[in-house]
Short mmCIF file of C-alpha atoms in Angstrom, two decimals:
data_model
loop_
_atom_site.label_atom_id
_atom_site.label_comp_id
_atom_site.label_asym_id
_atom_site.label_seq_id
_atom_site.Cartn_x
_atom_site.Cartn_y
_atom_site.Cartn_z
CA MET A 1 -5.56 80.14 -49.96
CA ASP A 2 -7.96 81.82 -47.54
CA ILE A 3 -11.38 80.74 -48.81
CA LYS A 4 -13.18 82.98 -46.29
CA VAL A 5 -11.55 86.12 -47.68
CA LEU A 6 -12.00 85.15 -51.34
CA LEU A 7 -15.65 84.17 -50.92
CA ASN A 8 -16.40 87.32 -48.94
CA ASP A 9 -14.85 89.41 -51.75
CA HIS A 10 -17.08 87.66 -54.29
CA LEU A 11 -20.29 87.99 -52.30
CA LYS A 12 -19.93 91.64 -51.30
CA HIS A 13 -20.77 92.68 -54.87
CA PHE A 14 -24.33 91.33 -54.48
CA LYS A 15 -26.99 93.47 -52.87
CA ALA A 16 -29.31 90.53 -52.12
CA ALA A 17 -28.47 87.76 -49.65
CA PRO A 18 -27.80 84.32 -51.17
CA PHE A 19 -30.18 81.44 -51.73
CA LEU A 20 -28.78 78.01 -50.87
CA PHE A 21 -29.43 74.93 -53.00
CA ILE A 22 -28.87 71.94 -50.70
CA GLY A 23 -28.35 68.39 -51.98
CA SER A 24 -27.91 64.89 -50.59
CA GLY A 25 -24.21 65.39 -49.90
CA PHE A 26 -25.20 67.78 -47.10
CA SER A 27 -27.15 65.04 -45.31
CA ARG A 28 -24.41 62.51 -45.92
CA ARG A 29 -21.89 64.90 -44.38
CA TYR A 30 -23.83 65.73 -41.20
CA LEU A 31 -26.21 62.79 -40.72
CA GLY A 32 -24.09 59.98 -42.18
CA LEU A 33 -26.88 58.99 -44.55
CA GLU A 34 -26.36 56.71 -47.51
CA ASP A 35 -26.46 58.00 -51.07
CA TRP A 36 -29.55 57.15 -53.12
CA LYS A 37 -28.13 53.81 -54.25
CA GLY A 38 -27.14 52.89 -50.69
CA LEU A 39 -30.59 53.82 -49.39
CA LEU A 40 -32.29 51.51 -51.89
CA GLN A 41 -29.84 48.73 -51.02
CA ARG A 42 -30.79 49.10 -47.34
CA PHE A 43 -34.46 48.43 -48.07
CA CYS A 44 -33.79 45.51 -50.39
CA LYS A 45 -31.73 43.68 -47.79
CA ASP A 46 -33.71 40.93 -46.04
CA ASN A 47 -37.00 42.28 -47.45
CA ILE A 48 -37.17 41.50 -51.16
CA SER A 49 -34.84 40.30 -53.94
CA SER A 50 -31.26 41.54 -54.11
CA PHE A 51 -30.60 45.12 -55.11
CA ASP A 52 -28.46 43.94 -58.03
CA TYR A 53 -31.46 42.11 -59.46
CA TYR A 54 -33.57 45.27 -59.68
CA TYR A 55 -30.61 47.47 -60.65
CA SER A 56 -29.66 45.29 -63.61
CA LYS A 57 -33.28 44.88 -64.67
CA ALA A 58 -33.58 48.72 -64.68
CA ASN A 59 -30.38 49.09 -66.76
CA SER A 60 -28.67 50.89 -63.85
CA ASN A 61 -31.39 53.57 -63.67
CA LEU A 62 -31.98 54.25 -59.97
CA ALA A 63 -35.46 55.75 -60.42
CA MET A 64 -36.55 52.70 -62.41
CA THR A 65 -34.85 50.48 -59.80
CA ALA A 66 -37.01 52.12 -57.12
CA SER A 67 -40.13 51.52 -59.23
CA LEU A 68 -39.35 47.82 -59.60
CA MET A 69 -38.48 47.51 -55.92
CA SER A 70 -41.63 49.26 -54.72
CA LYS A 71 -43.90 46.65 -56.34
CA ASP A 72 -42.29 43.74 -54.49
CA PHE A 73 -41.79 45.77 -51.31
CA SER A 74 -45.50 46.59 -51.21
CA GLU A 75 -46.39 42.90 -51.33
CA THR A 76 -43.98 42.17 -48.48
CA TRP A 77 -45.05 45.15 -46.39
CA TRP A 78 -48.72 44.24 -46.42
CA LYS A 79 -48.18 40.55 -45.66
CA SER A 80 -44.96 40.08 -43.68
CA ASP A 81 -44.91 39.91 -39.86
CA LYS A 82 -41.74 42.01 -40.03
CA PHE A 83 -43.86 45.07 -40.85
CA LYS A 84 -46.78 44.21 -38.58
CA SER A 85 -45.93 47.00 -36.12
CA SER A 86 -45.76 49.49 -39.00
CA ARG A 87 -49.17 48.45 -40.20
CA GLU A 88 -50.57 48.69 -36.67
CA SER A 89 -49.01 52.06 -35.90
CA TYR A 90 -50.07 53.44 -39.25
CA SER A 91 -53.86 53.67 -39.15
CA GLU A 92 -54.50 56.10 -41.98
CA TYR A 93 -54.62 53.49 -44.72
CA GLY A 94 -56.24 55.97 -47.05
CA LYS A 95 -52.81 57.52 -47.46
CA MET A 96 -51.40 54.28 -48.85
CA THR A 97 -52.56 55.54 -52.21
CA ARG A 98 -49.84 54.11 -54.45
CA GLU A 99 -47.89 50.93 -54.89
CA SER A 100 -44.79 52.87 -53.85
CA SER A 101 -46.39 54.19 -50.61
CA PRO A 102 -45.16 51.42 -48.26
CA LEU A 103 -41.55 51.83 -49.42
CA LYS A 104 -41.78 55.61 -49.07
CA TYR A 105 -43.35 55.21 -45.63
CA GLU A 106 -40.51 53.01 -44.35
CA ILE A 107 -37.87 55.31 -45.87
CA SER A 108 -39.52 58.27 -44.13
CA LYS A 109 -39.54 56.43 -40.79
CA TYR A 110 -35.86 55.62 -41.19
CA LEU A 111 -34.85 59.18 -42.12
CA SER A 112 -36.94 60.67 -39.29
CA ASP A 113 -34.95 58.72 -36.73
CA ILE A 114 -31.45 59.85 -37.84
CA ASN A 115 -29.36 62.12 -35.61
CA VAL A 116 -26.46 64.45 -36.34
CA LEU A 117 -23.10 62.67 -36.32
CA GLU A 118 -21.09 62.92 -33.09
CA ASN A 119 -18.16 64.72 -34.65
CA LYS A 120 -17.07 67.98 -33.00
CA GLU A 121 -15.74 69.54 -36.20
CA LEU A 122 -18.94 68.77 -38.13
CA GLN A 123 -21.10 69.95 -35.25
CA GLN A 124 -19.18 73.23 -35.20
CA GLU A 125 -19.83 73.54 -38.93
CA LEU A 126 -23.57 73.18 -38.27
CA ILE A 127 -23.40 75.84 -35.55
CA ASP A 128 -21.79 78.17 -38.09
CA PHE A 129 -24.34 77.12 -40.71
CA LYS A 130 -27.26 78.01 -38.39
CA ASN A 131 -25.97 81.60 -38.30
CA VAL A 132 -25.76 82.19 -42.05
CA VAL A 133 -27.81 85.08 -43.43
CA VAL A 134 -29.64 83.78 -46.48
CA ASP A 135 -32.98 84.63 -48.03
CA GLY A 136 -34.02 81.01 -48.46
CA ILE A 137 -33.11 77.40 -49.13
CA ILE A 138 -34.05 75.12 -52.01
CA THR A 139 -33.40 71.43 -51.42
CA THR A 140 -33.92 68.02 -52.96
CA ASN A 141 -33.37 66.36 -49.56
CA TRP A 142 -36.18 64.54 -47.76
CA ASP A 143 -34.92 64.64 -44.16
CA ASN A 144 -35.74 67.33 -41.56
CA LEU A 145 -32.24 68.62 -40.80
CA LEU A 146 -32.82 72.01 -42.46
CA GLU A 147 -36.12 72.57 -40.62
CA ILE A 148 -34.35 71.81 -37.33
CA LEU A 149 -31.56 74.27 -38.12
CA PHE A 150 -33.98 76.98 -39.30
CA PRO A 151 -37.15 76.45 -37.20
CA ASP A 152 -38.61 79.87 -38.07
CA TYR A 153 -38.48 79.31 -41.83
CA ASP A 154 -41.68 78.37 -43.64
CA VAL A 155 -41.52 75.06 -45.48
CA TYR A 156 -43.07 74.30 -48.87
CA VAL A 157 -43.18 70.60 -49.76
CA GLY A 158 -43.14 69.43 -53.38
CA GLN A 159 -43.40 71.25 -56.67
CA SER A 160 -47.15 71.81 -56.45
CA ASP A 161 -46.93 73.45 -53.02
CA LEU A 162 -44.26 75.82 -54.31
CA ILE A 163 -45.88 76.53 -57.68
CA ASN A 164 -49.33 77.19 -56.22
CA SER A 165 -48.27 79.29 -53.22
CA ASN A 166 -47.56 82.97 -52.73
CA VAL A 167 -43.93 82.50 -51.76
CA GLN A 168 -42.15 85.55 -50.33
CA GLU A 169 -38.62 84.44 -51.30
CA ILE A 170 -37.37 85.16 -47.80
CA GLY A 171 -37.20 82.92 -44.74
CA GLU A 172 -38.46 79.88 -46.68
CA ILE A 173 -37.37 76.31 -47.42
CA TYR A 174 -38.51 74.75 -50.70
CA LYS A 175 -38.38 70.93 -50.49
CA ILE A 176 -38.93 70.29 -54.17
CA HIS A 177 -38.43 66.51 -53.97
CA GLY A 178 -40.77 66.05 -51.01
CA SER A 179 -40.42 65.53 -47.26
CA VAL A 180 -40.49 62.70 -44.74
CA ASN A 181 -43.38 64.55 -43.09
CA ASP A 182 -45.54 63.61 -46.09
CA PHE A 183 -44.14 60.30 -47.31
CA ASN A 184 -46.23 60.21 -50.48
CA SER A 185 -44.53 63.45 -51.55
CA LEU A 186 -41.11 61.76 -51.97
CA VAL A 187 -39.76 61.89 -55.52
CA LEU A 188 -38.36 58.36 -55.59
CA THR A 189 -39.59 56.23 -58.48
CA ASP A 190 -39.44 56.55 -62.25
CA GLU A 191 -43.09 57.63 -62.25
CA ASP A 192 -42.34 60.33 -59.67
CA TYR A 193 -39.50 61.69 -61.79
CA HIS A 194 -41.64 61.76 -64.93
CA ASP A 195 -44.24 63.79 -63.02
CA PHE A 196 -41.55 66.06 -61.56
CA ASN A 197 -39.91 66.69 -64.94
CA SER A 198 -43.24 67.43 -66.61
CA LYS A 199 -43.68 70.34 -64.17
CA ASN A 200 -40.07 71.54 -64.39
CA PRO A 201 -40.89 74.53 -66.65
CA TYR A 202 -43.41 75.80 -64.08
CA LEU A 203 -40.91 75.29 -61.27
CA ALA A 204 -38.21 77.07 -63.28
CA ALA A 205 -40.51 80.03 -63.87
CA LYS A 206 -41.19 80.21 -60.13
CA LEU A 207 -37.47 80.11 -59.32
CA LEU A 208 -36.39 82.43 -62.14
CA SER A 209 -36.45 85.66 -60.11
CA ILE A 210 -34.43 83.94 -57.36
CA PHE A 211 -31.71 82.96 -59.82
CA MET A 212 -31.70 86.42 -61.42
CA GLU A 213 -31.60 88.44 -58.19
CA HIS A 214 -29.56 86.34 -55.74
CA PRO A 215 -26.25 84.56 -55.63
CA ILE A 216 -27.04 80.83 -55.65
CA ILE A 217 -24.79 78.51 -53.65
CA PHE A 218 -25.06 74.76 -54.35
CA ILE A 219 -23.96 72.60 -51.40
CA GLY A 220 -24.07 68.81 -51.40
CA TYR A 221 -24.09 68.32 -55.17
CA SER A 222 -21.53 67.17 -57.70
CA ILE A 223 -20.86 69.35 -60.72
CA SER A 224 -22.27 66.53 -62.87
CA ASP A 225 -25.42 66.05 -60.74
CA SER A 226 -28.49 65.53 -62.91
CA ASN A 227 -30.68 67.53 -60.47
CA ILE A 228 -28.56 70.64 -61.01
CA ARG A 229 -28.33 70.16 -64.74
CA GLU A 230 -32.09 69.67 -65.26
CA ILE A 231 -33.06 72.71 -63.21
CA LEU A 232 -30.40 74.92 -64.80
CA LYS A 233 -31.51 73.67 -68.20
CA SER A 234 -35.14 74.63 -67.51
CA ILE A 235 -34.10 78.04 -66.20
CA SER A 236 -31.75 78.70 -69.13
CA GLN A 237 -34.66 78.06 -71.50
CA CYS A 238 -36.64 80.84 -69.80
CA ILE A 239 -34.09 83.63 -70.16
CA SER A 240 -32.21 85.39 -72.91
CA GLU A 241 -28.49 85.43 -73.61
CA SER A 242 -28.22 88.73 -71.75
CA GLY A 243 -29.99 87.15 -68.77
CA LEU A 244 -27.54 84.26 -68.77
CA LYS A 245 -24.73 86.81 -68.93
CA ARG A 246 -26.07 88.47 -65.76
CA MET A 247 -26.01 85.11 -63.97
CA GLU A 248 -22.44 84.26 -64.87
CA ASN A 249 -20.93 85.41 -61.57
CA SER A 250 -23.81 84.44 -59.33
CA ILE A 251 -23.67 80.62 -59.25
CA PHE A 252 -21.37 78.90 -56.75
CA LEU A 253 -20.85 75.18 -56.29
CA VAL A 254 -19.24 73.79 -53.13
CA GLU A 255 -17.53 70.41 -53.05
CA PRO A 256 -15.54 68.81 -50.21
CA LEU A 257 -11.83 68.06 -50.17
CA PHE A 258 -10.78 64.72 -48.72
CA ASN A 259 -7.04 64.83 -49.37
CA VAL A 260 -4.08 67.11 -48.78
CA GLU A 261 -4.91 69.49 -51.61
CA GLU A 262 -5.33 73.18 -50.84
CA ASP A 263 -8.75 74.82 -50.67
CA THR A 264 -9.62 76.37 -54.03
CA LEU A 265 -12.02 78.92 -55.47
CA GLU A 266 -11.94 79.16 -59.25
CA LYS A 267 -14.06 79.66 -62.33
CA SER A 268 -15.50 76.62 -64.06
CA TYR A 269 -18.29 75.87 -66.55
CA ILE A 270 -21.38 73.71 -66.85
CA ASN A 271 -22.50 72.95 -70.40
CA ILE A 272 -26.27 73.44 -70.57
CA ASP A 273 -27.89 72.94 -73.99
CA ASN A 274 -24.67 73.86 -75.75
CA HIS A 275 -24.25 76.96 -73.58
CA ASN A 276 -21.28 77.15 -71.22
CA LEU A 277 -22.69 78.58 -68.01
CA PRO A 278 -19.90 80.01 -65.81
CA ILE A 279 -19.88 78.99 -62.17
CA THR A 280 -17.55 79.65 -59.25
CA HIS A 281 -16.27 76.27 -58.09
CA ILE A 282 -15.30 76.05 -54.40
CA LYS A 283 -13.46 73.13 -52.80
CA ALA A 284 -12.91 73.19 -49.06
CA LYS A 285 -12.02 70.83 -46.22
CA ASN A 286 -13.79 72.78 -43.47
CA TYR A 287 -17.20 74.13 -44.49
CA SER A 288 -17.12 76.69 -41.69
CA ASP A 289 -14.79 78.64 -44.00
CA ILE A 290 -17.75 78.87 -46.39
CA TYR A 291 -20.47 79.46 -43.81
CA ILE A 292 -18.73 82.27 -41.92
CA PRO A 293 -18.63 84.67 -44.93
CA LEU A 294 -22.39 84.03 -45.30
CA GLN A 295 -22.90 85.53 -41.83
CA SER A 296 -21.65 88.96 -42.92
CA TYR A 297 -24.87 90.17 -44.59
CA LYS A 298 -26.59 92.85 -42.52
CA ARG A 299 -30.36 93.32 -42.39
CA LYS A 300 -32.12 96.46 -41.23
CA LEU A 301 -35.25 94.37 -40.63
CA SER A 302 -35.58 90.81 -39.37
CA VAL A 303 -36.64 88.00 -41.70
CA LYS A 304 -39.94 87.84 -39.83
CA GLN A 305 -40.64 91.56 -40.36
CA LEU A 306 -39.69 91.40 -44.03
CA LYS A 307 -42.02 88.44 -44.59
CA GLN A 308 -44.93 90.22 -42.92
CA ILE A 309 -44.38 93.38 -44.96
CA LYS A 310 -44.05 91.49 -48.26
CA SER A 311 -47.15 89.45 -47.51
CA GLN A 312 -49.29 92.47 -46.65
CA LEU A 313 -48.16 94.44 -49.69
CA TYR A 314 -48.82 91.42 -51.90
CA GLU A 315 -52.39 91.15 -50.63
CA ILE A 316 -53.01 94.86 -51.18
CA VAL A 317 -51.61 94.84 -54.71
CA LYS A 318 -53.47 91.64 -55.59
CA THR A 319 -56.85 92.71 -54.26
CA ASN A 320 -56.52 96.50 -54.51
CA ASP A 321 -58.42 96.56 -51.25
CA PRO A 322 -56.65 97.17 -47.92
CA ASN A 323 -59.86 96.41 -45.98
CA GLU A 324 -58.98 99.11 -43.43
CA ARG A 325 -55.77 97.27 -42.56
CA ILE A 326 -53.57 100.09 -43.79
CA ALA A 327 -53.27 103.48 -42.13
CA LEU A 328 -51.46 106.30 -43.95
CA ILE A 329 -49.24 108.37 -41.68
CA ASP A 330 -48.22 111.87 -42.77
CA ILE A 331 -44.50 112.56 -42.87
CA ASP A 332 -43.37 115.99 -41.77
CA GLN A 333 -42.85 118.16 -44.84
CA ASP A 334 -39.45 119.16 -43.43
CA THR A 335 -38.22 115.56 -43.39
CA ASN A 336 -34.90 115.23 -45.15
CA PHE A 337 -35.46 112.15 -47.32
CA ALA A 338 -31.76 111.98 -48.15
CA ASP A 339 -31.28 110.79 -44.56
CA VAL A 340 -33.94 108.09 -44.79
CA ASP A 341 -33.06 104.54 -45.88
CA PHE A 342 -36.61 103.24 -46.17
CA VAL A 343 -39.94 104.19 -44.61
CA LEU A 344 -43.01 101.98 -44.65
CA GLY A 345 -46.06 102.12 -42.40
CA VAL A 346 -48.00 98.91 -41.96
CA GLY A 347 -50.62 98.85 -39.25
CA ILE A 348 -54.20 98.30 -38.24
CA LYS A 349 -56.68 101.08 -37.76
CA SER A 350 -57.14 102.34 -34.19
CA PHE A 351 -54.78 100.02 -32.36
CA HIS A 352 -52.76 100.94 -29.24
CA GLU A 353 -49.07 101.80 -29.23
CA LYS A 354 -47.87 98.70 -31.07
CA GLY A 355 -49.93 97.63 -34.10
CA LEU A 356 -51.34 94.15 -33.73
CA ILE A 357 -49.76 93.26 -37.02
CA GLY A 358 -46.35 93.79 -35.41
CA ILE A 359 -46.92 91.15 -32.74
CA ASP A 360 -45.04 87.93 -33.40
CA ARG A 361 -44.57 84.47 -31.93
CA GLU A 362 -41.88 85.65 -29.52
CA ASP A 363 -44.29 88.21 -28.03
CA ILE A 364 -46.85 85.46 -27.55
CA ILE A 365 -44.32 83.11 -25.94
CA GLU A 366 -43.40 85.88 -23.50
CA ASP A 367 -47.06 86.48 -22.66
CA ILE A 368 -47.77 82.78 -22.06
CA VAL A 369 -44.67 82.23 -19.93
CA LEU A 370 -44.67 85.50 -17.96
CA ASN A 371 -48.30 86.62 -18.40
CA ASN A 372 -47.15 90.24 -18.70
CA ARG A 373 -48.33 91.63 -22.05
CA ASP A 374 -52.00 92.37 -21.38
CA PHE A 375 -53.03 91.65 -24.97
CA ASP A 376 -56.71 91.97 -25.80
CA PRO A 377 -57.72 88.32 -26.50
CA ILE A 378 -60.47 89.27 -28.97
CA ASP A 379 -58.06 91.35 -31.06
CA MET A 380 -55.43 88.63 -30.82
CA VAL A 381 -57.80 85.93 -32.07
CA ASN A 382 -59.34 88.00 -34.85
CA ILE A 383 -56.41 90.09 -36.08
CA SER A 384 -52.93 89.00 -34.98
CA LEU A 385 -53.08 85.22 -34.79
CA PRO A 386 -54.55 84.56 -38.27
CA ILE A 387 -51.58 86.49 -39.72
CA ILE A 388 -48.94 84.86 -37.49
CA LEU A 389 -50.27 81.33 -38.02
CA LYS A 390 -50.08 81.81 -41.76
CA TYR A 391 -46.29 81.85 -41.47
CA GLN A 392 -45.52 80.25 -38.10
CA TYR A 393 -48.12 77.55 -37.57
CA ARG A 394 -46.36 76.32 -34.42
CA THR A 395 -47.49 79.41 -32.53
CA PRO A 396 -49.45 78.83 -29.28
CA PHE A 397 -52.87 80.48 -29.08
CA PHE A 398 -55.17 78.62 -26.67
CA LYS A 399 -54.63 81.27 -23.96
CA TYR A 400 -56.43 83.84 -26.08
CA LEU A 401 -59.24 81.47 -27.05
CA ARG A 402 -59.91 80.78 -23.36
CA GLU A 403 -59.60 84.41 -22.21
CA GLY A 404 -61.71 85.61 -25.15
CA ASN A 405 -64.50 83.11 -24.31
CA TYR A 406 -64.17 81.22 -27.59
CA PHE A 407 -64.90 77.89 -25.88
CA ASN A 408 -68.43 76.53 -25.47
CA ASP A 409 -69.48 74.89 -22.20
CA ASN A 410 -68.42 71.49 -23.59
CA ASP A 411 -64.96 72.92 -24.47
CA SER A 412 -65.65 72.92 -28.20
CA ILE A 413 -64.85 76.10 -30.18
CA ILE A 414 -67.58 78.59 -30.98
CA GLU A 415 -68.66 78.97 -34.59
CA ASN A 416 -67.21 82.40 -35.37
CA THR A 417 -63.62 81.50 -34.44
CA PRO A 418 -61.36 82.49 -37.38
CA ALA A 419 -60.69 79.65 -39.82
CA LYS A 420 -56.90 79.87 -39.48
CA LEU A 421 -57.18 79.01 -35.76
CA LYS A 422 -59.70 76.25 -36.40
CA ASP A 423 -57.27 74.72 -38.90
CA ASN A 424 -54.63 74.47 -36.16
CA LEU A 425 -56.78 73.29 -33.24
CA GLU A 426 -55.82 69.62 -33.38
CA ARG A 427 -52.15 70.12 -34.24
CA VAL A 428 -50.71 69.89 -30.70
CA SER A 429 -52.86 66.95 -29.63
CA SER A 430 -52.20 65.06 -32.87
CA GLU A 431 -48.46 65.35 -32.25
CA LEU A 432 -48.89 63.32 -29.03
CA ASN A 433 -48.96 60.21 -31.19
CA ASN A 434 -46.26 61.10 -33.70
CA TYR A 435 -43.64 58.58 -34.77
CA GLY A 436 -40.98 59.83 -32.35
CA THR A 437 -43.38 59.59 -29.40
CA ARG A 438 -44.50 56.07 -30.31
CA LYS A 439 -40.92 54.86 -30.70
CA LEU A 440 -39.99 56.41 -27.35
CA LEU A 441 -42.80 54.55 -25.57
CA GLU A 442 -41.91 51.32 -27.35
CA ARG A 443 -38.30 51.59 -26.15
CA ASN A 444 -39.20 52.80 -22.64
CA PRO A 445 -42.77 51.89 -21.63
CA ASP A 446 -42.12 53.05 -18.03
CA LEU A 447 -40.90 56.48 -19.12
CA GLU A 448 -41.47 59.46 -16.82
CA TYR A 449 -41.15 63.12 -17.83
CA GLU A 450 -38.27 64.79 -15.95
CA TYR A 451 -39.32 68.44 -16.48
CA ASN A 452 -36.33 69.51 -18.57
CA LEU A 453 -35.82 70.91 -22.07
CA ARG A 454 -33.94 67.99 -23.55
CA ASN A 455 -36.67 65.90 -25.13
CA PRO A 456 -40.22 67.24 -25.63
CA ASN A 457 -41.23 63.83 -26.97
CA SER A 458 -40.97 62.47 -23.42
CA LEU A 459 -43.54 65.09 -22.36
CA ARG A 460 -45.78 64.10 -25.27
CA ALA A 461 -45.32 60.42 -24.43
CA LYS A 462 -46.28 60.98 -20.79
CA ILE A 463 -49.47 62.80 -21.82
CA SER A 464 -50.28 60.22 -24.50
CA ARG A 465 -49.94 57.33 -22.07
CA ASP A 466 -51.27 58.83 -18.82
CA GLY A 467 -53.48 61.74 -19.89
CA LYS A 468 -53.34 65.52 -19.41
CA ASP A 469 -53.78 65.37 -15.64
CA SER A 470 -50.51 63.46 -15.26
CA ILE A 471 -48.55 66.67 -15.89
CA ASP A 472 -47.83 69.09 -13.04
CA LEU A 473 -48.56 72.42 -14.71
CA ASN A 474 -46.85 74.39 -11.95
CA ARG A 475 -43.59 72.50 -12.46
CA LEU A 476 -43.88 72.92 -16.21
CA LYS A 477 -44.49 76.65 -15.80
CA ASP A 478 -41.48 76.92 -13.44
CA LEU A 479 -39.31 75.19 -16.05
CA LEU A 480 -40.33 77.73 -18.68
CA VAL A 481 -39.91 80.75 -16.41
CA GLU A 482 -36.49 79.60 -15.17
CA ASN A 483 -35.18 79.22 -18.72
CA TYR A 484 -36.90 82.23 -20.29
CA GLU A 485 -33.98 84.66 -20.08
CA ASP A 486 -31.58 82.11 -21.56
CA TYR A 487 -34.09 81.46 -24.35
CA CYS A 488 -34.35 85.18 -25.17
CA SER A 489 -30.58 85.66 -25.14
CA ASN A 490 -29.92 82.58 -27.29
CA CYS A 491 -27.96 80.98 -24.44
CA LEU A 492 -29.74 77.63 -24.45
CA GLU A 493 -27.78 74.59 -25.59
CA ASN A 494 -27.98 73.58 -29.24
CA GLY A 495 -31.51 72.42 -30.07
CA ASN A 496 -33.03 73.45 -26.75
CA ALA A 497 -34.46 76.72 -28.10
CA SER A 498 -36.68 74.73 -30.44
CA ASN A 499 -37.54 72.37 -27.57
CA TYR A 500 -38.44 75.39 -25.41
CA ARG A 501 -40.93 76.65 -28.02
CA THR A 502 -42.44 73.16 -28.28
CA ILE A 503 -42.93 72.91 -24.50
CA VAL A 504 -44.55 76.38 -24.44
CA ARG A 505 -47.06 75.16 -27.05
CA ILE A 506 -47.82 72.04 -25.02
CA TYR A 507 -48.14 74.04 -21.80
CA ASP A 508 -50.51 76.51 -23.50
CA TRP A 509 -52.63 73.61 -24.78
CA LEU A 510 -52.68 71.80 -21.42
CA LYS A 511 -53.52 74.87 -19.35
CA TYR A 512 -56.16 76.49 -21.54
CA THR A 513 -58.07 73.61 -23.15
CA GLN A 514 -59.65 72.52 -19.87
CA ASN A 515 -61.59 74.53 -17.33
#
């Protein structure tokens, strides 16, 4: 059975690109992580009582097991010499706001330090996965693998972030169970799950349009997984029988094959509140056979352009006030609209050939590396960058602050700098002391930066230990210039494109934050 052909035949009937729903099996497959039970066992071992003690006391309920564990783990974490380095490296004690915080902190440290398995077949699957065309990803995973694979996607952490935000439903990752980047956000304990479930109806309402308008592909879940069942239950309670009927061909669930059986794609059912919800059940040995059909969707506009357009139209509809950001352009009366797919003008009044709103992070990277775009720094700071940073906060911008005279004599920022830039001023410097950098210096205190793209943390570590002046800006600039064409043509080795963007940000910060 050719899964690629069958799946492609199923998906071609949908006008919208899929949404992926990614579960823990995805991280187990590519990162070799334990399941939830195994993860809790890891943090019981040699730290507190045996896992079986807590598991039996919780009547085999893993969330309750985590609650019982976290109480004893907190006592150990605050007092034991084993966690002395954690306590010393973690200075923001105000964030230890709950009894479960120390356990969540150590779990986050552990998950942040995991690398992709060294398996050529699995690595090829991830290469194919990076090229899928999807409108977004919903996940219950805590690790950062999805952000690494889709660095240009915006990330929303936790239910509240998703519920309270103006999501665009394109180019976004919804981490509904939290993220290692905010350890207190992890949905781990019984109390966390009670809080999560109490908000499930709000989450379901937010996700309803996604489920109604897109094919949904579950990867890394079992058909009996409680996470799937609870979310589908909440969604089914929001829609009518006719709505459920519309969804019957749009839900796909992928499970791996570990034996000699043939790949299969067949109809199955999930019973939700006495309703049998049809799903398409896919079993496959090689997930590339699933990912490759997901690359076939064609877009007339990039994800970035679609997000900008949706955001601007949302603001106009919400406020009914374009604030002179929209210019209406007459269309020739002789235009044959039958030949037009879609026409939309979004621009800023009285701007040159390319509207400032059309500038993106890649344009800025080019300007910083090659210094060839001749952007007006005042317009960049006041118009373009506040929009770009809203969606791509890892965009460099210090060049335009310096050239636009936004620095005072003492190198502080002048008062009328836009708030969105002020919010991001400390981001690059704060990353100099992130967990990865600290661990690198602990393992290699004599480390030197070798001016390559492989590990930006070594550049951060060098600056953190020896100061800004320890970096040869000319060599760093040469590195970026030499690799620019490969970066633009997507020819850099796996992961190095993201590293390239990180080094551009650091270079921009180093060069333009000091006279």
